[in-house]
mmCIF file of C-alpha atoms in Angstrom:
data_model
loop_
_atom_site.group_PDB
_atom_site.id
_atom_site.type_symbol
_atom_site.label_atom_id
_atom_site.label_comp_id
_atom_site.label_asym_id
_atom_site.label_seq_id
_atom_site.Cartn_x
_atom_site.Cartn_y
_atom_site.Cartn_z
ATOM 1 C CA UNK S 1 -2.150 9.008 28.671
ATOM 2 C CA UNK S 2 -4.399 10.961 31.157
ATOM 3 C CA UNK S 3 -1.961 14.011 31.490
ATOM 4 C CA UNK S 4 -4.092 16.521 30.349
ATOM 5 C CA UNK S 5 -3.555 19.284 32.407
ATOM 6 C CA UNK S 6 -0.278 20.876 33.933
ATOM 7 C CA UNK S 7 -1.037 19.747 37.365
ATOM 8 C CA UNK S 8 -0.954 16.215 36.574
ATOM 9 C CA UNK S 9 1.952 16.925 34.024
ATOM 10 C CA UNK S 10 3.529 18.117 37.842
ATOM 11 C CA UNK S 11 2.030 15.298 39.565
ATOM 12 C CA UNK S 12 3.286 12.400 37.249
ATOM 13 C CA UNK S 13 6.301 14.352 37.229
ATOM 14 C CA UNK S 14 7.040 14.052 40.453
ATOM 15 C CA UNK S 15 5.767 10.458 41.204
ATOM 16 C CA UNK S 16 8.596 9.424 38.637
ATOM 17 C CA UNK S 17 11.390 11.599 40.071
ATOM 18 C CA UNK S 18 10.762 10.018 43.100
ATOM 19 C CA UNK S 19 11.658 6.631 42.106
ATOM 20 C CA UNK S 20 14.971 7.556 40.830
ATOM 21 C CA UNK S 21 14.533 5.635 37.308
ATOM 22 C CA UNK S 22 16.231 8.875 35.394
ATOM 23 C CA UNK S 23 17.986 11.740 36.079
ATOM 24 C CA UNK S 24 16.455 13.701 34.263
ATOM 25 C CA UNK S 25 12.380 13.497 33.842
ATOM 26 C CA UNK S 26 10.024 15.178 31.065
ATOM 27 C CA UNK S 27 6.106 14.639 31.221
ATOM 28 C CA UNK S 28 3.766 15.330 28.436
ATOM 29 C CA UNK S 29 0.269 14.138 27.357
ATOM 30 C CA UNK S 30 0.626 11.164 25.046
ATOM 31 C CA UNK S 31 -0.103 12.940 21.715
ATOM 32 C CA UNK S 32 2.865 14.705 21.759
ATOM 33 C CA UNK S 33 4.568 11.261 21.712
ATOM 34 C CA UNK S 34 2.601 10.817 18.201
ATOM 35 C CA UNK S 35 3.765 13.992 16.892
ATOM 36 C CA UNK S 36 7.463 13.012 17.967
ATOM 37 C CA UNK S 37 7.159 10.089 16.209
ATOM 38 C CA UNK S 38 5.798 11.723 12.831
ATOM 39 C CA UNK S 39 8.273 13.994 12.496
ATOM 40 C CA UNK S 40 11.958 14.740 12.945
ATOM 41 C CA UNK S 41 11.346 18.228 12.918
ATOM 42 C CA UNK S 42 10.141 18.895 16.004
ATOM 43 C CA UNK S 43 6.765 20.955 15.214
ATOM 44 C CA UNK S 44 3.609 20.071 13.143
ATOM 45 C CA UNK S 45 0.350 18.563 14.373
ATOM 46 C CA UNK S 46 -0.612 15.177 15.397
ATOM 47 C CA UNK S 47 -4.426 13.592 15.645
ATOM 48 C CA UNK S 48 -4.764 10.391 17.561
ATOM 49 C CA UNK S 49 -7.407 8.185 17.739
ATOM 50 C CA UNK S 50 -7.686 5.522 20.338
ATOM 51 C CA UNK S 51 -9.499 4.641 23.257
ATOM 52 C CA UNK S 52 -10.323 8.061 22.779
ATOM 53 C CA UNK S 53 -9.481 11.426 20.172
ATOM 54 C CA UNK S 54 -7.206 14.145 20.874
ATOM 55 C CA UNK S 55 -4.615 16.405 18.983
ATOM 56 C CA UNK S 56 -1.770 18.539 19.476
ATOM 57 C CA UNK S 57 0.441 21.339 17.780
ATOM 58 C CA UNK S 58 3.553 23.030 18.136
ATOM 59 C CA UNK S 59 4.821 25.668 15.739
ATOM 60 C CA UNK S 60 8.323 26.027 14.540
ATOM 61 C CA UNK S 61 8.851 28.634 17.476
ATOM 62 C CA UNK S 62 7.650 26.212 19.730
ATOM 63 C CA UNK S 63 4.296 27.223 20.758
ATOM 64 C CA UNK S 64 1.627 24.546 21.601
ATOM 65 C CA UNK S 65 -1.831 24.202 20.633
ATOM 66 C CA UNK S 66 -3.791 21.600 22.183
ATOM 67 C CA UNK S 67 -7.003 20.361 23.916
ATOM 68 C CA UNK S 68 -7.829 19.047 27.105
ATOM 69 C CA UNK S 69 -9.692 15.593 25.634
ATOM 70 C CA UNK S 70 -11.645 14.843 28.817
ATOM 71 C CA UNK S 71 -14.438 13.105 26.670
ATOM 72 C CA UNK S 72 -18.030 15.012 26.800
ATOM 73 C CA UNK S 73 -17.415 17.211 29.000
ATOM 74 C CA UNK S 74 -14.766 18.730 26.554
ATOM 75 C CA UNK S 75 -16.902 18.383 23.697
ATOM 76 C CA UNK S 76 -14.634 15.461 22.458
ATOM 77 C CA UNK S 77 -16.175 12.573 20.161
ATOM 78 C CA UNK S 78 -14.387 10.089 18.406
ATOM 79 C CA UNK S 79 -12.162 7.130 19.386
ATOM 80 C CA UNK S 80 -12.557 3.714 19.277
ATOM 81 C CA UNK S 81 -15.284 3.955 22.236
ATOM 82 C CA UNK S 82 -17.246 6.498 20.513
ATOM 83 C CA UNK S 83 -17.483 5.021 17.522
ATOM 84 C CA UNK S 84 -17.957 1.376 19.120
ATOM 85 C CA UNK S 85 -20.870 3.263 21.260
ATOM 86 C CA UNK S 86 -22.561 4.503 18.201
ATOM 87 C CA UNK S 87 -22.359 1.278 16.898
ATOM 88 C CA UNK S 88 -24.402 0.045 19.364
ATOM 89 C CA UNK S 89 -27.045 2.561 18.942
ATOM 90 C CA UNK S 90 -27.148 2.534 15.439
ATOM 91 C CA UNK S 91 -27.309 -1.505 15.646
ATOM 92 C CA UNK S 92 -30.302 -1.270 18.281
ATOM 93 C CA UNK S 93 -32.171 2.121 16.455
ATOM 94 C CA UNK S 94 -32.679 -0.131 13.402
ATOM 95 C CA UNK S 95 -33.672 -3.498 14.755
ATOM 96 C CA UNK S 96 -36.304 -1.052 16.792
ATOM 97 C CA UNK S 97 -37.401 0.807 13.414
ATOM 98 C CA UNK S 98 -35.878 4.110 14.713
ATOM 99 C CA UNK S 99 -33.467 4.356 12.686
ATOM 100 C CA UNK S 100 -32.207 3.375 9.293
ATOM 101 C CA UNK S 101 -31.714 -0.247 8.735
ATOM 102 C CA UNK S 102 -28.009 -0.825 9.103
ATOM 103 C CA UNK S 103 -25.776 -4.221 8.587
ATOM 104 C CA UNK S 104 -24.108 -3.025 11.928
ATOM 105 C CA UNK S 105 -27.594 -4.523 13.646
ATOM 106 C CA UNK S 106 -26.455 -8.045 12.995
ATOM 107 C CA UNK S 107 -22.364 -7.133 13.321
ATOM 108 C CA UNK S 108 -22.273 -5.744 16.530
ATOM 109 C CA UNK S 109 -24.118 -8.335 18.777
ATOM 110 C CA UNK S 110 -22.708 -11.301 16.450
ATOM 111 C CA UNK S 111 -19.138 -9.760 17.827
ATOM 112 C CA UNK S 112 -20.472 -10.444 21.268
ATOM 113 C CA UNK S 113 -21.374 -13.814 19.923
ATOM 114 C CA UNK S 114 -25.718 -12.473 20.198
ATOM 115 C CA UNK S 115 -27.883 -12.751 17.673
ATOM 116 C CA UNK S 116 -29.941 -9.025 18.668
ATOM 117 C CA UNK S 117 -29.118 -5.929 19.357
ATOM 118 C CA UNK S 118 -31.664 -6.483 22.412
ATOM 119 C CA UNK S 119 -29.705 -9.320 23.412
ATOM 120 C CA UNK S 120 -26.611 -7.256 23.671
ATOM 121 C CA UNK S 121 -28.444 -4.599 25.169
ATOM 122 C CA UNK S 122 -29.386 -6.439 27.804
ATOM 123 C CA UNK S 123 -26.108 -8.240 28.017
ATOM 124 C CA UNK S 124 -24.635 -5.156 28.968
ATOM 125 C CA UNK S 125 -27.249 -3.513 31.088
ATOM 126 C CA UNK S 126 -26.622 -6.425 33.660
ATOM 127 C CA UNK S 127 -22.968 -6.537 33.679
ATOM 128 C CA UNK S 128 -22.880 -9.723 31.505
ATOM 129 C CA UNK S 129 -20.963 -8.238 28.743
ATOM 130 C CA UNK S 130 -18.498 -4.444 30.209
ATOM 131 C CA UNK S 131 -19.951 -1.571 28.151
ATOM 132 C CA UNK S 132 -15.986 -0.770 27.860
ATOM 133 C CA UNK S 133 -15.746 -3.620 25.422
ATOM 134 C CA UNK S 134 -17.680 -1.217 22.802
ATOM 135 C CA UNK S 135 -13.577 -0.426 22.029
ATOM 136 C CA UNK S 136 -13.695 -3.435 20.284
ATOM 137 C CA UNK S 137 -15.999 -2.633 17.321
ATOM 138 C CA UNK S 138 -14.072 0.172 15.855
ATOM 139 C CA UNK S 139 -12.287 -2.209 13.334
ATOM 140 C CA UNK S 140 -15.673 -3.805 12.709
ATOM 141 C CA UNK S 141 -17.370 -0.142 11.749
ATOM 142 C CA UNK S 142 -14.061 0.268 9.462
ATOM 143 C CA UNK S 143 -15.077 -2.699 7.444
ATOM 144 C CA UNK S 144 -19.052 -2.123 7.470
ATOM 145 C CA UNK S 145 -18.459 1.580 6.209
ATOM 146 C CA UNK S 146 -17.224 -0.020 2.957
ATOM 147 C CA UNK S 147 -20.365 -1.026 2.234
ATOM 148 C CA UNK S 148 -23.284 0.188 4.719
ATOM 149 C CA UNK S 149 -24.243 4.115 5.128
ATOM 150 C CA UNK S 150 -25.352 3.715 8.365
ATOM 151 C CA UNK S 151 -21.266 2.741 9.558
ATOM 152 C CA UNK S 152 -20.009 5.265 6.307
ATOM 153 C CA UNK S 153 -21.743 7.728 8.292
ATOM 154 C CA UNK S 154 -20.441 7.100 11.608
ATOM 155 C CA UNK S 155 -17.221 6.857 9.892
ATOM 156 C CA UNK S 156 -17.792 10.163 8.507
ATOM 157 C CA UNK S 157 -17.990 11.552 11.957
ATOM 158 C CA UNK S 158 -15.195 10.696 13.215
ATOM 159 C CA UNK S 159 -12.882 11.949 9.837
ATOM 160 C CA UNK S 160 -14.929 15.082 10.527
ATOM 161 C CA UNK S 161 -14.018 15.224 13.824
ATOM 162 C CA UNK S 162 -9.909 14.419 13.460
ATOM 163 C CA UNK S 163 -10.307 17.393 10.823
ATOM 164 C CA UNK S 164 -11.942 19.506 12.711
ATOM 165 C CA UNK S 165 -9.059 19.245 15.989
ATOM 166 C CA UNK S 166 -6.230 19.766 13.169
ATOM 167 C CA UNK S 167 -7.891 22.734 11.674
ATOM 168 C CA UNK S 168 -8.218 24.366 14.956
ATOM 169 C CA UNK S 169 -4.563 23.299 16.160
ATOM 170 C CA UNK S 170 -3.076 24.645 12.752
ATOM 171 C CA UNK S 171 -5.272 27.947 12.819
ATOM 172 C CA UNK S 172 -3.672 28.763 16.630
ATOM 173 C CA UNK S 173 -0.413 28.403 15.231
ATOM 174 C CA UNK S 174 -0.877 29.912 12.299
ATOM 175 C CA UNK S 175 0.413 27.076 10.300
#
């Protein structure tokens, strides 16, 4: 995780060999760890979807498609902290009438044990409640979306987004 680019792939890489732990060391961004692990053959595509989103390729000949999932500033959305942030918006855009009214507006701050959006809001804007915690309501979006459109919607987004990644990575290789 956080090996993104070849220079930390070198830098992580070397770190390691300097401990001694192996004698032989390999370093590769985390999501090619997912696509090891769905596949025995070696090449195919893999989406993950944790903390953050990112996805990678390789073709039967071994070429790699893959993205640089630095958040915003690689035009990345999705994750469990972009879809626990849009939770919070969503939640505080309807108890504010800006939005649709959503059952997320009572979910999310009664996760945080709150009654409000407002009260969250708050909660977080002084450092009561870490605005990293907003991990934690992906599950809680999951179960909404059966039955809110407000969360289906969000939910939507991020489907669209893990389809949009392996449509990309299996274009480049031509899979």
């Amino acid at each position: 995780a956080g090996v993104d680019f070849p220079a930390e792939e070198d830098a992580v890489r070397d770190a390691v060999e300097k401990r001694g732990w192996a004698r032989r060391v390999h370093v590769d961004n985390d999501t090619f760890a997912v696509l090891r692990a769905g596949t025995a053959r070696g090449w195919g595509v893999a989406v993950t979807c944790g903390a953050g989103i990112n996805c990678v390729g390789v073709s039967p000949d071994g070429r790699h498609a893959r993205f640089p999932a630095l958040g915003a500033i690689t035009g990345d959305w999705g994750g469990g902290h972009d879809l626990g942030l849009a939770a919070v918006s969503a939640a505080a855009r309807s108890e504010d009438g800006r939005g649709p009214r959503t059952s997320l507006e009572r979910a999310v701050p009664a996760h945080f044990g709150l009654a409000t959006p407002s009260e969250l809001a708050e909660a977080m804007h002084t450092g009561r409640i870490e605005q990293r915690r907003v991990i934690e309501l992906a599950p809680l979006v999951l179960t909404e979306a059966a039955d809110d459109a407000v969360a289906a919607e969000l939910v939507q987004r991020l489907a669209a987004e893990v389809v949009a990644l392996a449509r990309v990575a299996l274009t480049r290789l031509g899979l």
